[in-house]
Short mmCIF file of N, CA and C in Angstrom, two decimals:
data_model
loop_
_atom_site.label_atom_id
_atom_site.label_comp_id
_atom_site.label_asym_id
_atom_site.label_seq_id
_atom_site.Cartn_x
_atom_site.Cartn_y
_atom_site.Cartn_z
N MET A 25 -64.34 42.93 -50.93
CA MET A 25 -63.82 44.06 -50.52
C MET A 25 -63.97 44.27 -49.52
N HIS A 26 -62.91 44.76 -48.89
CA HIS A 26 -63.35 45.27 -47.39
C HIS A 26 -64.20 46.83 -47.33
N SER A 27 -65.04 46.77 -46.23
CA SER A 27 -65.93 47.75 -46.40
C SER A 27 -65.10 48.98 -45.33
N LEU A 28 -64.93 50.05 -45.67
CA LEU A 28 -64.21 51.17 -44.91
C LEU A 28 -64.70 51.08 -43.65
N ASP A 29 -66.46 51.07 -43.78
CA ASP A 29 -67.03 51.27 -42.47
C ASP A 29 -66.49 50.48 -41.16
N THR A 30 -66.06 48.96 -41.76
CA THR A 30 -65.40 48.33 -40.64
C THR A 30 -64.11 48.89 -39.93
N ILE A 31 -63.44 49.65 -40.87
CA ILE A 31 -62.10 50.17 -40.35
C ILE A 31 -62.56 51.58 -39.69
N LYS A 32 -63.56 52.00 -40.08
CA LYS A 32 -63.92 53.03 -39.20
C LYS A 32 -64.65 53.04 -37.98
N THR A 33 -65.16 51.56 -37.67
CA THR A 33 -65.81 51.30 -36.50
C THR A 33 -64.53 50.78 -35.62
N LEU A 34 -63.66 50.15 -36.03
CA LEU A 34 -62.43 49.74 -35.62
C LEU A 34 -61.54 51.17 -34.80
N ALA A 35 -61.50 51.93 -36.16
CA ALA A 35 -60.69 53.14 -35.33
C ALA A 35 -61.77 53.55 -34.30
N GLU A 36 -62.69 53.97 -34.53
CA GLU A 36 -63.70 54.68 -33.22
C GLU A 36 -63.28 53.86 -31.88
N ILE A 37 -63.69 52.72 -32.24
CA ILE A 37 -63.31 51.97 -30.72
C ILE A 37 -62.13 52.26 -29.94
N LEU A 38 -60.95 52.23 -30.86
CA LEU A 38 -59.57 52.17 -30.61
C LEU A 38 -59.04 53.30 -29.90
N LEU A 39 -59.87 54.67 -30.45
CA LEU A 39 -59.72 56.33 -30.18
C LEU A 39 -60.40 56.14 -28.94
N ALA A 40 -61.69 55.42 -28.67
CA ALA A 40 -62.48 55.75 -27.33
C ALA A 40 -61.99 55.22 -26.38
N LYS A 41 -60.73 54.12 -26.55
CA LYS A 41 -60.09 53.62 -25.43
C LYS A 41 -58.87 54.38 -25.48
N SER A 42 -58.31 55.15 -26.28
CA SER A 42 -57.05 55.60 -26.52
C SER A 42 -56.20 54.71 -26.37
N TRP A 43 -56.33 53.61 -27.29
CA TRP A 43 -55.51 52.45 -27.68
C TRP A 43 -54.86 52.25 -28.94
N LYS A 44 -53.92 51.89 -29.33
CA LYS A 44 -53.18 51.48 -30.41
C LYS A 44 -53.14 50.22 -30.73
N MET A 45 -52.85 49.85 -32.31
CA MET A 45 -53.01 48.39 -32.37
C MET A 45 -51.62 48.35 -33.25
N ALA A 46 -51.42 46.79 -33.42
CA ALA A 46 -50.19 46.67 -34.42
C ALA A 46 -50.67 45.25 -34.77
N ALA A 47 -50.00 44.95 -36.29
CA ALA A 47 -50.45 43.72 -37.06
C ALA A 47 -49.09 43.11 -37.53
N ALA A 48 -49.28 41.57 -37.26
CA ALA A 48 -48.20 41.04 -37.68
C ALA A 48 -48.74 40.16 -38.79
N GLU A 49 -48.18 40.18 -40.13
CA GLU A 49 -48.70 39.52 -41.19
C GLU A 49 -47.47 38.54 -41.85
N SER A 50 -48.08 37.27 -42.25
CA SER A 50 -47.51 36.29 -43.27
C SER A 50 -47.91 36.23 -44.56
N CYS A 51 -48.96 35.21 -44.68
CA CYS A 51 -49.42 35.25 -45.98
C CYS A 51 -50.18 36.53 -46.64
N THR A 52 -50.43 37.60 -45.75
CA THR A 52 -51.26 38.63 -46.74
C THR A 52 -49.96 39.62 -46.84
N GLY A 53 -48.98 39.58 -46.54
CA GLY A 53 -47.81 40.63 -47.05
C GLY A 53 -47.94 41.85 -47.01
N GLY A 54 -48.70 42.47 -45.59
CA GLY A 54 -48.63 43.70 -45.92
C GLY A 54 -50.22 44.27 -46.04
N LEU A 55 -51.19 43.55 -46.77
CA LEU A 55 -52.33 43.67 -46.97
C LEU A 55 -52.98 44.21 -46.09
N VAL A 56 -53.01 43.81 -44.81
CA VAL A 56 -53.75 44.18 -43.76
C VAL A 56 -53.51 45.51 -43.07
N CYS A 57 -52.09 45.92 -43.18
CA CYS A 57 -51.71 47.44 -42.89
C CYS A 57 -52.15 48.37 -43.88
N ALA A 58 -51.76 47.79 -45.18
CA ALA A 58 -52.09 48.94 -45.97
C ALA A 58 -53.91 49.13 -46.12
N THR A 59 -54.79 48.06 -45.62
CA THR A 59 -55.98 48.30 -45.75
C THR A 59 -56.31 49.34 -44.59
N LEU A 60 -55.92 49.13 -43.27
CA LEU A 60 -55.76 49.91 -42.21
C LEU A 60 -55.56 51.33 -42.68
N THR A 61 -54.42 51.38 -43.23
CA THR A 61 -53.90 52.80 -43.46
C THR A 61 -54.40 53.70 -44.49
N GLU A 62 -55.61 53.04 -44.93
CA GLU A 62 -56.31 53.56 -46.08
C GLU A 62 -57.20 54.81 -45.54
N LEU A 63 -57.40 54.35 -44.26
CA LEU A 63 -58.32 55.53 -43.58
C LEU A 63 -57.67 56.61 -43.08
N ALA A 64 -57.97 57.93 -43.49
CA ALA A 64 -57.21 59.03 -43.19
C ALA A 64 -57.13 58.99 -41.52
N GLY A 65 -56.02 59.70 -40.73
CA GLY A 65 -56.32 59.42 -39.81
C GLY A 65 -55.62 58.41 -38.78
N SER A 66 -55.46 57.39 -39.69
CA SER A 66 -55.14 56.07 -39.07
C SER A 66 -53.91 56.17 -38.20
N SER A 67 -52.89 57.16 -38.20
CA SER A 67 -51.61 57.31 -37.30
C SER A 67 -52.29 57.55 -35.80
N GLU A 68 -53.26 57.93 -35.64
CA GLU A 68 -53.99 57.95 -34.50
C GLU A 68 -54.13 56.60 -33.63
N TRP A 69 -54.17 55.62 -34.19
CA TRP A 69 -54.73 54.58 -33.35
C TRP A 69 -53.83 53.02 -34.10
N PHE A 70 -53.31 53.44 -35.29
CA PHE A 70 -52.42 52.24 -35.79
C PHE A 70 -50.94 52.50 -35.52
N GLU A 71 -50.30 51.50 -34.68
CA GLU A 71 -49.06 51.82 -34.45
C GLU A 71 -47.93 51.36 -35.41
N ARG A 72 -47.82 50.21 -35.98
CA ARG A 72 -47.16 49.32 -36.57
C ARG A 72 -47.37 48.20 -37.36
N GLY A 73 -46.71 47.82 -38.01
CA GLY A 73 -46.92 46.58 -38.82
C GLY A 73 -45.52 45.59 -39.06
N TYR A 74 -45.62 44.57 -38.86
CA TYR A 74 -44.50 43.90 -39.32
C TYR A 74 -45.02 42.60 -40.40
N ILE A 75 -44.08 42.32 -41.57
CA ILE A 75 -44.37 41.64 -42.26
C ILE A 75 -43.51 40.62 -42.08
N THR A 76 -43.48 39.38 -41.36
CA THR A 76 -42.84 38.47 -41.10
C THR A 76 -43.11 37.15 -42.09
N TYR A 77 -42.42 37.10 -43.32
CA TYR A 77 -42.73 36.19 -44.12
C TYR A 77 -42.24 35.00 -44.28
N SER A 78 -41.09 34.92 -43.61
CA SER A 78 -40.08 33.78 -43.53
C SER A 78 -40.27 33.34 -42.08
N ASN A 79 -39.90 32.06 -41.55
CA ASN A 79 -39.77 31.54 -40.38
C ASN A 79 -38.92 32.56 -39.33
N ALA A 80 -37.65 32.70 -40.12
CA ALA A 80 -36.76 33.48 -39.46
C ALA A 80 -36.97 34.94 -38.93
N ALA A 81 -38.15 35.64 -39.86
CA ALA A 81 -38.50 37.06 -39.38
C ALA A 81 -39.56 36.59 -38.22
N LYS A 82 -40.00 36.03 -38.32
CA LYS A 82 -41.27 35.62 -37.15
C LYS A 82 -40.18 35.20 -35.88
N GLU A 83 -39.27 34.50 -35.74
CA GLU A 83 -38.44 34.59 -34.85
C GLU A 83 -37.79 35.55 -34.23
N GLU A 84 -37.09 36.26 -35.37
CA GLU A 84 -36.43 37.38 -34.94
C GLU A 84 -37.57 38.74 -34.66
N ASN A 85 -38.28 39.24 -35.54
CA ASN A 85 -39.03 39.98 -35.21
C ASN A 85 -39.93 40.08 -34.11
N LEU A 86 -40.33 39.15 -34.19
CA LEU A 86 -41.76 38.95 -33.28
C LEU A 86 -41.31 38.02 -31.91
N GLY A 87 -40.19 37.28 -31.81
CA GLY A 87 -39.51 36.14 -31.09
C GLY A 87 -40.36 35.08 -30.60
N VAL A 88 -40.92 34.64 -32.24
CA VAL A 88 -41.68 33.25 -31.98
C VAL A 88 -40.51 32.15 -31.85
N PRO A 89 -40.63 31.39 -30.89
CA PRO A 89 -39.72 30.23 -30.45
C PRO A 89 -39.56 29.26 -31.82
N ALA A 90 -38.33 28.84 -32.29
CA ALA A 90 -38.23 28.26 -33.30
C ALA A 90 -38.82 27.22 -32.81
N GLU A 91 -38.98 26.44 -31.67
CA GLU A 91 -39.50 24.97 -31.41
C GLU A 91 -41.01 24.88 -31.86
N LEU A 92 -41.67 26.09 -32.07
CA LEU A 92 -43.02 26.05 -31.98
C LEU A 92 -43.47 25.81 -33.53
N ILE A 93 -42.42 26.67 -34.35
CA ILE A 93 -42.53 26.39 -35.81
C ILE A 93 -42.20 25.05 -36.16
N GLN A 94 -41.14 24.48 -35.74
CA GLN A 94 -40.82 22.93 -35.92
C GLN A 94 -41.86 22.19 -35.46
N SER A 95 -42.56 22.28 -34.18
CA SER A 95 -43.18 21.36 -33.47
C SER A 95 -44.71 21.48 -34.60
N PHE A 96 -45.30 22.77 -34.66
CA PHE A 96 -46.67 23.00 -35.23
C PHE A 96 -46.53 23.35 -36.68
N GLY A 97 -45.54 23.81 -37.15
CA GLY A 97 -45.51 24.40 -38.81
C GLY A 97 -45.79 25.97 -38.53
N ALA A 98 -45.58 27.09 -39.39
CA ALA A 98 -45.23 28.16 -39.28
C ALA A 98 -47.32 28.81 -39.58
N VAL A 99 -47.87 27.79 -40.27
CA VAL A 99 -49.22 27.59 -40.47
C VAL A 99 -49.95 26.97 -39.09
N SER A 100 -50.27 27.65 -37.86
CA SER A 100 -50.62 26.83 -36.92
C SER A 100 -51.16 28.06 -35.79
N GLU A 101 -52.27 27.47 -34.95
CA GLU A 101 -52.66 28.72 -34.09
C GLU A 101 -51.48 28.75 -33.19
N GLN A 102 -50.89 27.98 -32.61
CA GLN A 102 -50.03 28.18 -31.85
C GLN A 102 -48.76 29.26 -32.25
N VAL A 103 -48.55 29.19 -33.55
CA VAL A 103 -47.47 30.30 -34.15
C VAL A 103 -48.06 31.87 -34.15
N ALA A 104 -49.62 31.47 -34.60
CA ALA A 104 -50.42 32.74 -34.83
C ALA A 104 -50.37 33.47 -33.55
N LYS A 105 -50.75 32.90 -32.35
CA LYS A 105 -50.83 33.33 -31.21
C LYS A 105 -49.30 33.97 -31.02
N ALA A 106 -48.18 33.23 -30.90
CA ALA A 106 -46.95 33.73 -30.64
C ALA A 106 -46.82 35.20 -31.30
N MET A 107 -47.09 34.94 -32.68
CA MET A 107 -46.87 36.36 -33.64
C MET A 107 -47.41 37.53 -32.95
N ALA A 108 -48.75 37.61 -32.34
CA ALA A 108 -49.99 38.42 -32.25
C ALA A 108 -49.10 39.03 -30.89
N GLU A 109 -48.86 37.83 -29.83
CA GLU A 109 -48.24 38.45 -28.67
C GLU A 109 -47.30 39.10 -29.00
N GLY A 110 -46.42 38.75 -29.94
CA GLY A 110 -44.65 39.15 -29.88
C GLY A 110 -45.05 40.79 -30.36
N ALA A 111 -46.19 40.73 -31.40
CA ALA A 111 -46.62 41.90 -32.08
C ALA A 111 -46.64 43.10 -30.96
N GLN A 112 -47.68 42.51 -30.30
CA GLN A 112 -48.25 43.47 -29.08
C GLN A 112 -47.15 44.01 -28.03
N ALA A 113 -46.51 42.85 -27.83
CA ALA A 113 -45.67 43.20 -26.70
C ALA A 113 -44.21 44.14 -27.10
N ASN A 114 -43.77 44.22 -28.16
CA ASN A 114 -42.68 44.61 -28.99
C ASN A 114 -43.07 46.09 -29.66
N SER A 115 -44.51 45.95 -29.84
CA SER A 115 -44.96 47.46 -30.49
C SER A 115 -45.61 48.50 -29.16
N GLY A 116 -45.69 47.79 -28.18
CA GLY A 116 -46.39 48.68 -26.87
C GLY A 116 -47.69 48.93 -27.22
N ALA A 117 -48.63 48.29 -28.22
CA ALA A 117 -49.70 48.50 -28.51
C ALA A 117 -50.64 47.65 -27.82
N ASN A 118 -52.04 48.07 -27.68
CA ASN A 118 -52.95 47.51 -26.53
C ASN A 118 -53.31 46.37 -27.42
N ALA A 119 -53.25 45.83 -28.51
CA ALA A 119 -54.07 45.07 -29.35
C ALA A 119 -53.12 44.97 -30.50
N ALA A 120 -52.94 43.56 -30.62
CA ALA A 120 -52.31 43.07 -31.99
C ALA A 120 -52.88 42.18 -32.58
N ILE A 121 -52.64 42.00 -33.83
CA ILE A 121 -53.61 40.69 -34.95
C ILE A 121 -52.37 40.18 -35.36
N SER A 122 -52.55 38.93 -35.79
CA SER A 122 -51.62 38.09 -36.67
C SER A 122 -52.43 37.34 -37.88
N ILE A 123 -51.72 37.03 -38.83
CA ILE A 123 -52.12 36.27 -39.70
C ILE A 123 -50.79 35.37 -40.24
N THR A 124 -51.04 34.32 -40.46
CA THR A 124 -50.41 33.08 -41.19
C THR A 124 -51.00 32.04 -41.49
N GLY A 125 -50.78 31.73 -43.06
CA GLY A 125 -51.60 30.89 -43.73
C GLY A 125 -50.97 30.62 -45.17
N ILE A 126 -51.96 29.94 -46.14
CA ILE A 126 -51.34 29.26 -47.18
C ILE A 126 -52.20 29.83 -47.96
N ALA A 127 -51.86 30.66 -48.83
CA ALA A 127 -52.69 31.32 -50.15
C ALA A 127 -52.57 30.96 -51.51
N GLY A 128 -51.62 29.89 -51.48
CA GLY A 128 -51.63 28.92 -52.89
C GLY A 128 -51.00 30.09 -53.48
N PRO A 129 -51.03 29.45 -54.87
CA PRO A 129 -51.90 28.12 -55.41
C PRO A 129 -51.32 26.89 -54.88
N SER A 130 -49.80 27.10 -54.23
CA SER A 130 -48.97 25.69 -54.14
C SER A 130 -48.73 25.78 -52.56
N GLY A 131 -48.32 24.63 -52.08
CA GLY A 131 -47.84 24.73 -50.72
C GLY A 131 -48.61 24.11 -49.62
N GLY A 132 -49.76 23.75 -50.38
CA GLY A 132 -50.84 23.12 -49.20
C GLY A 132 -50.54 21.43 -49.01
N SER A 133 -51.17 21.01 -48.29
CA SER A 133 -51.02 19.32 -47.60
C SER A 133 -52.38 18.97 -47.47
N ALA A 134 -52.36 17.75 -47.28
CA ALA A 134 -53.78 17.19 -46.50
C ALA A 134 -54.24 17.71 -45.51
N ASP A 135 -53.21 17.93 -44.78
CA ASP A 135 -53.57 18.38 -43.01
C ASP A 135 -53.80 19.77 -43.34
N LYS A 136 -52.97 20.52 -44.16
CA LYS A 136 -53.33 22.01 -44.20
C LYS A 136 -53.55 22.50 -45.61
N PRO A 137 -54.65 22.28 -46.31
CA PRO A 137 -54.71 22.52 -47.75
C PRO A 137 -54.67 24.07 -48.05
N VAL A 138 -54.51 24.56 -49.12
CA VAL A 138 -54.29 25.69 -49.61
C VAL A 138 -56.12 26.62 -49.12
N GLY A 139 -55.70 27.60 -48.59
CA GLY A 139 -56.72 28.52 -47.95
C GLY A 139 -56.82 28.55 -46.46
N THR A 140 -56.00 27.85 -46.15
CA THR A 140 -55.97 27.55 -44.36
C THR A 140 -55.10 28.57 -43.91
N VAL A 141 -55.97 29.70 -43.06
CA VAL A 141 -55.55 30.61 -42.18
C VAL A 141 -55.56 30.61 -40.82
N CYS A 142 -54.53 30.79 -40.33
CA CYS A 142 -54.52 30.98 -38.52
C CYS A 142 -54.22 32.29 -38.55
N PHE A 143 -55.39 32.93 -37.25
CA PHE A 143 -55.26 33.79 -36.69
C PHE A 143 -55.04 34.08 -35.28
N GLY A 144 -54.32 35.15 -34.77
CA GLY A 144 -54.06 35.49 -33.54
C GLY A 144 -54.34 36.93 -33.05
N TRP A 145 -55.08 36.94 -32.07
CA TRP A 145 -55.31 38.49 -31.48
C TRP A 145 -54.84 38.37 -30.08
N ALA A 146 -54.16 39.65 -29.69
CA ALA A 146 -53.60 39.36 -28.42
C ALA A 146 -54.03 40.97 -27.77
N ILE A 147 -54.36 40.97 -26.84
CA ILE A 147 -55.37 42.45 -26.09
C ILE A 147 -54.88 42.46 -24.73
N GLN A 148 -54.38 43.34 -24.35
CA GLN A 148 -53.81 43.88 -23.27
C GLN A 148 -54.87 45.16 -22.89
N ASN A 149 -55.71 44.78 -21.61
CA ASN A 149 -56.24 45.69 -21.21
C ASN A 149 -55.97 46.90 -20.39
N ASP A 150 -56.73 48.07 -20.03
CA ASP A 150 -55.98 48.88 -19.14
C ASP A 150 -55.13 49.00 -17.75
N ALA A 151 -56.09 47.39 -17.36
CA ALA A 151 -55.38 46.98 -16.40
C ALA A 151 -54.00 46.27 -16.41
N GLY A 152 -53.64 46.13 -17.51
CA GLY A 152 -52.31 45.64 -18.13
C GLY A 152 -52.75 43.64 -17.94
N GLU A 153 -53.85 43.50 -18.26
CA GLU A 153 -54.32 42.08 -18.20
C GLU A 153 -54.10 41.70 -19.75
N ASN A 154 -53.48 40.48 -20.06
CA ASN A 154 -53.40 39.81 -21.34
C ASN A 154 -54.10 39.19 -21.86
N ARG A 155 -54.91 39.16 -23.05
CA ARG A 155 -55.54 37.76 -23.45
C ARG A 155 -55.21 37.58 -24.96
N ALA A 156 -55.24 36.28 -25.24
CA ALA A 156 -54.81 35.90 -26.74
C ALA A 156 -55.89 35.05 -26.91
N LEU A 157 -56.07 34.99 -28.52
CA LEU A 157 -57.06 34.28 -28.79
C LEU A 157 -56.77 34.05 -30.53
N THR A 158 -56.93 32.55 -30.87
CA THR A 158 -56.60 32.23 -32.12
C THR A 158 -57.87 31.37 -32.67
N LYS A 159 -57.68 31.52 -33.98
CA LYS A 159 -58.87 30.76 -34.79
C LYS A 159 -58.17 30.48 -36.19
N THR A 160 -58.55 29.49 -37.00
CA THR A 160 -58.08 28.60 -38.15
C THR A 160 -59.43 28.88 -39.05
N MET A 161 -59.43 29.44 -40.19
CA MET A 161 -60.55 29.61 -41.18
C MET A 161 -59.70 28.65 -42.52
N HIS A 162 -60.88 28.45 -43.04
CA HIS A 162 -60.40 28.02 -44.60
C HIS A 162 -61.21 28.70 -45.69
N PHE A 163 -60.32 29.21 -46.33
CA PHE A 163 -60.85 30.38 -47.67
C PHE A 163 -60.85 29.66 -48.88
N ALA A 164 -61.59 30.13 -49.95
CA ALA A 164 -61.88 29.44 -51.21
C ALA A 164 -61.51 30.45 -52.16
N GLY A 165 -60.85 30.15 -53.03
CA GLY A 165 -60.64 31.13 -54.34
C GLY A 165 -59.04 30.96 -54.42
N ASP A 166 -58.97 31.94 -55.43
CA ASP A 166 -57.52 32.21 -55.94
C ASP A 166 -56.56 32.79 -54.45
N ARG A 167 -55.34 33.35 -54.79
CA ARG A 167 -54.36 33.61 -53.96
C ARG A 167 -55.01 34.83 -53.48
N GLN A 168 -55.22 35.76 -54.42
CA GLN A 168 -55.75 37.04 -54.18
C GLN A 168 -57.20 37.36 -53.12
N ALA A 169 -58.11 36.11 -53.62
CA ALA A 169 -59.41 36.09 -52.75
C ALA A 169 -58.97 35.48 -51.38
N ILE A 170 -58.33 34.66 -51.44
CA ILE A 170 -57.85 34.05 -49.98
C ILE A 170 -57.09 35.19 -49.21
N ARG A 171 -56.27 36.09 -49.49
CA ARG A 171 -55.71 36.86 -48.92
C ARG A 171 -56.32 38.23 -48.41
N LYS A 172 -57.47 38.57 -49.32
CA LYS A 172 -58.51 39.61 -49.30
C LYS A 172 -59.51 38.97 -47.85
N GLN A 173 -59.97 37.68 -48.14
CA GLN A 173 -60.88 37.25 -46.97
C GLN A 173 -60.19 37.35 -45.45
N ALA A 174 -58.97 36.51 -45.87
CA ALA A 174 -58.15 36.93 -44.47
C ALA A 174 -57.84 38.12 -43.84
N CYS A 175 -57.72 39.38 -44.90
CA CYS A 175 -57.67 40.39 -44.24
C CYS A 175 -58.94 41.08 -43.69
N ASN A 176 -59.97 40.88 -44.35
CA ASN A 176 -61.22 41.29 -43.85
C ASN A 176 -61.73 40.48 -42.64
N TYR A 177 -61.37 39.38 -42.57
CA TYR A 177 -61.66 38.83 -41.45
C TYR A 177 -61.17 39.14 -39.89
N VAL A 178 -59.95 39.32 -40.17
CA VAL A 178 -59.20 39.50 -39.09
C VAL A 178 -59.10 41.08 -38.39
N ILE A 179 -59.77 42.06 -39.49
CA ILE A 179 -60.25 43.15 -38.97
C ILE A 179 -61.53 43.42 -38.14
N SER A 180 -62.39 42.64 -38.97
CA SER A 180 -63.60 42.66 -38.11
C SER A 180 -63.55 41.70 -36.85
N GLU A 181 -63.09 40.94 -37.07
CA GLU A 181 -62.91 40.03 -35.70
C GLU A 181 -62.27 40.88 -34.27
N LEU A 182 -61.31 41.72 -34.91
CA LEU A 182 -60.31 42.22 -33.99
C LEU A 182 -61.67 43.78 -33.38
N ALA A 183 -62.51 43.94 -34.43
CA ALA A 183 -63.67 45.12 -34.07
C ALA A 183 -64.69 44.51 -33.22
N LYS A 184 -65.01 43.15 -33.36
CA LYS A 184 -65.91 42.45 -32.55
C LYS A 184 -65.29 42.10 -31.19
N LEU A 185 -64.38 41.89 -31.23
CA LEU A 185 -63.49 41.50 -29.53
C LEU A 185 -63.74 42.75 -28.88
N LEU A 186 -63.04 43.71 -29.58
CA LEU A 186 -62.79 45.09 -29.07
C LEU A 186 -64.32 45.72 -28.40
N GLU A 187 -65.53 45.46 -28.99
CA GLU A 187 -66.65 46.19 -28.80
C GLU A 187 -67.39 45.42 -27.34
N ASN A 188 -66.98 44.00 -27.22
CA ASN A 188 -67.30 43.50 -25.99
C ASN A 188 -66.56 43.79 -24.91
#
């Protein structure tokens, strides 16, 4: 279960910077947005969310190039990075996160087994400089457990990134 303390910490950091954030989700299907907005007052720092479950949605809503999806697969750090950058650019938010993965129970492969989740973070500082980071994690458990772990991870990592 995600601790509301992590969300409160993230909210405090964003509010102190007068920043807003956005989220682009695939395998979590809105769980991140729902989790973030559990905190009263989240409209002060949460701008919007994109649930881009299909490849077409990733392309149309976030500007993910079709070539990236064809070359690396929807579950890849390259696509996660493009999703985060697209969410950040389209929303005008200072920070954006993205999640794309295989929650199961099917859909996995030898290269990308069930539980493989790719994350992206796109951050634009007050000077207008952009940076993007990506990471791939492997989570265990059933579909719901994988989705919850992915949600918790992306939120806590964004808080850590913004603290530094």
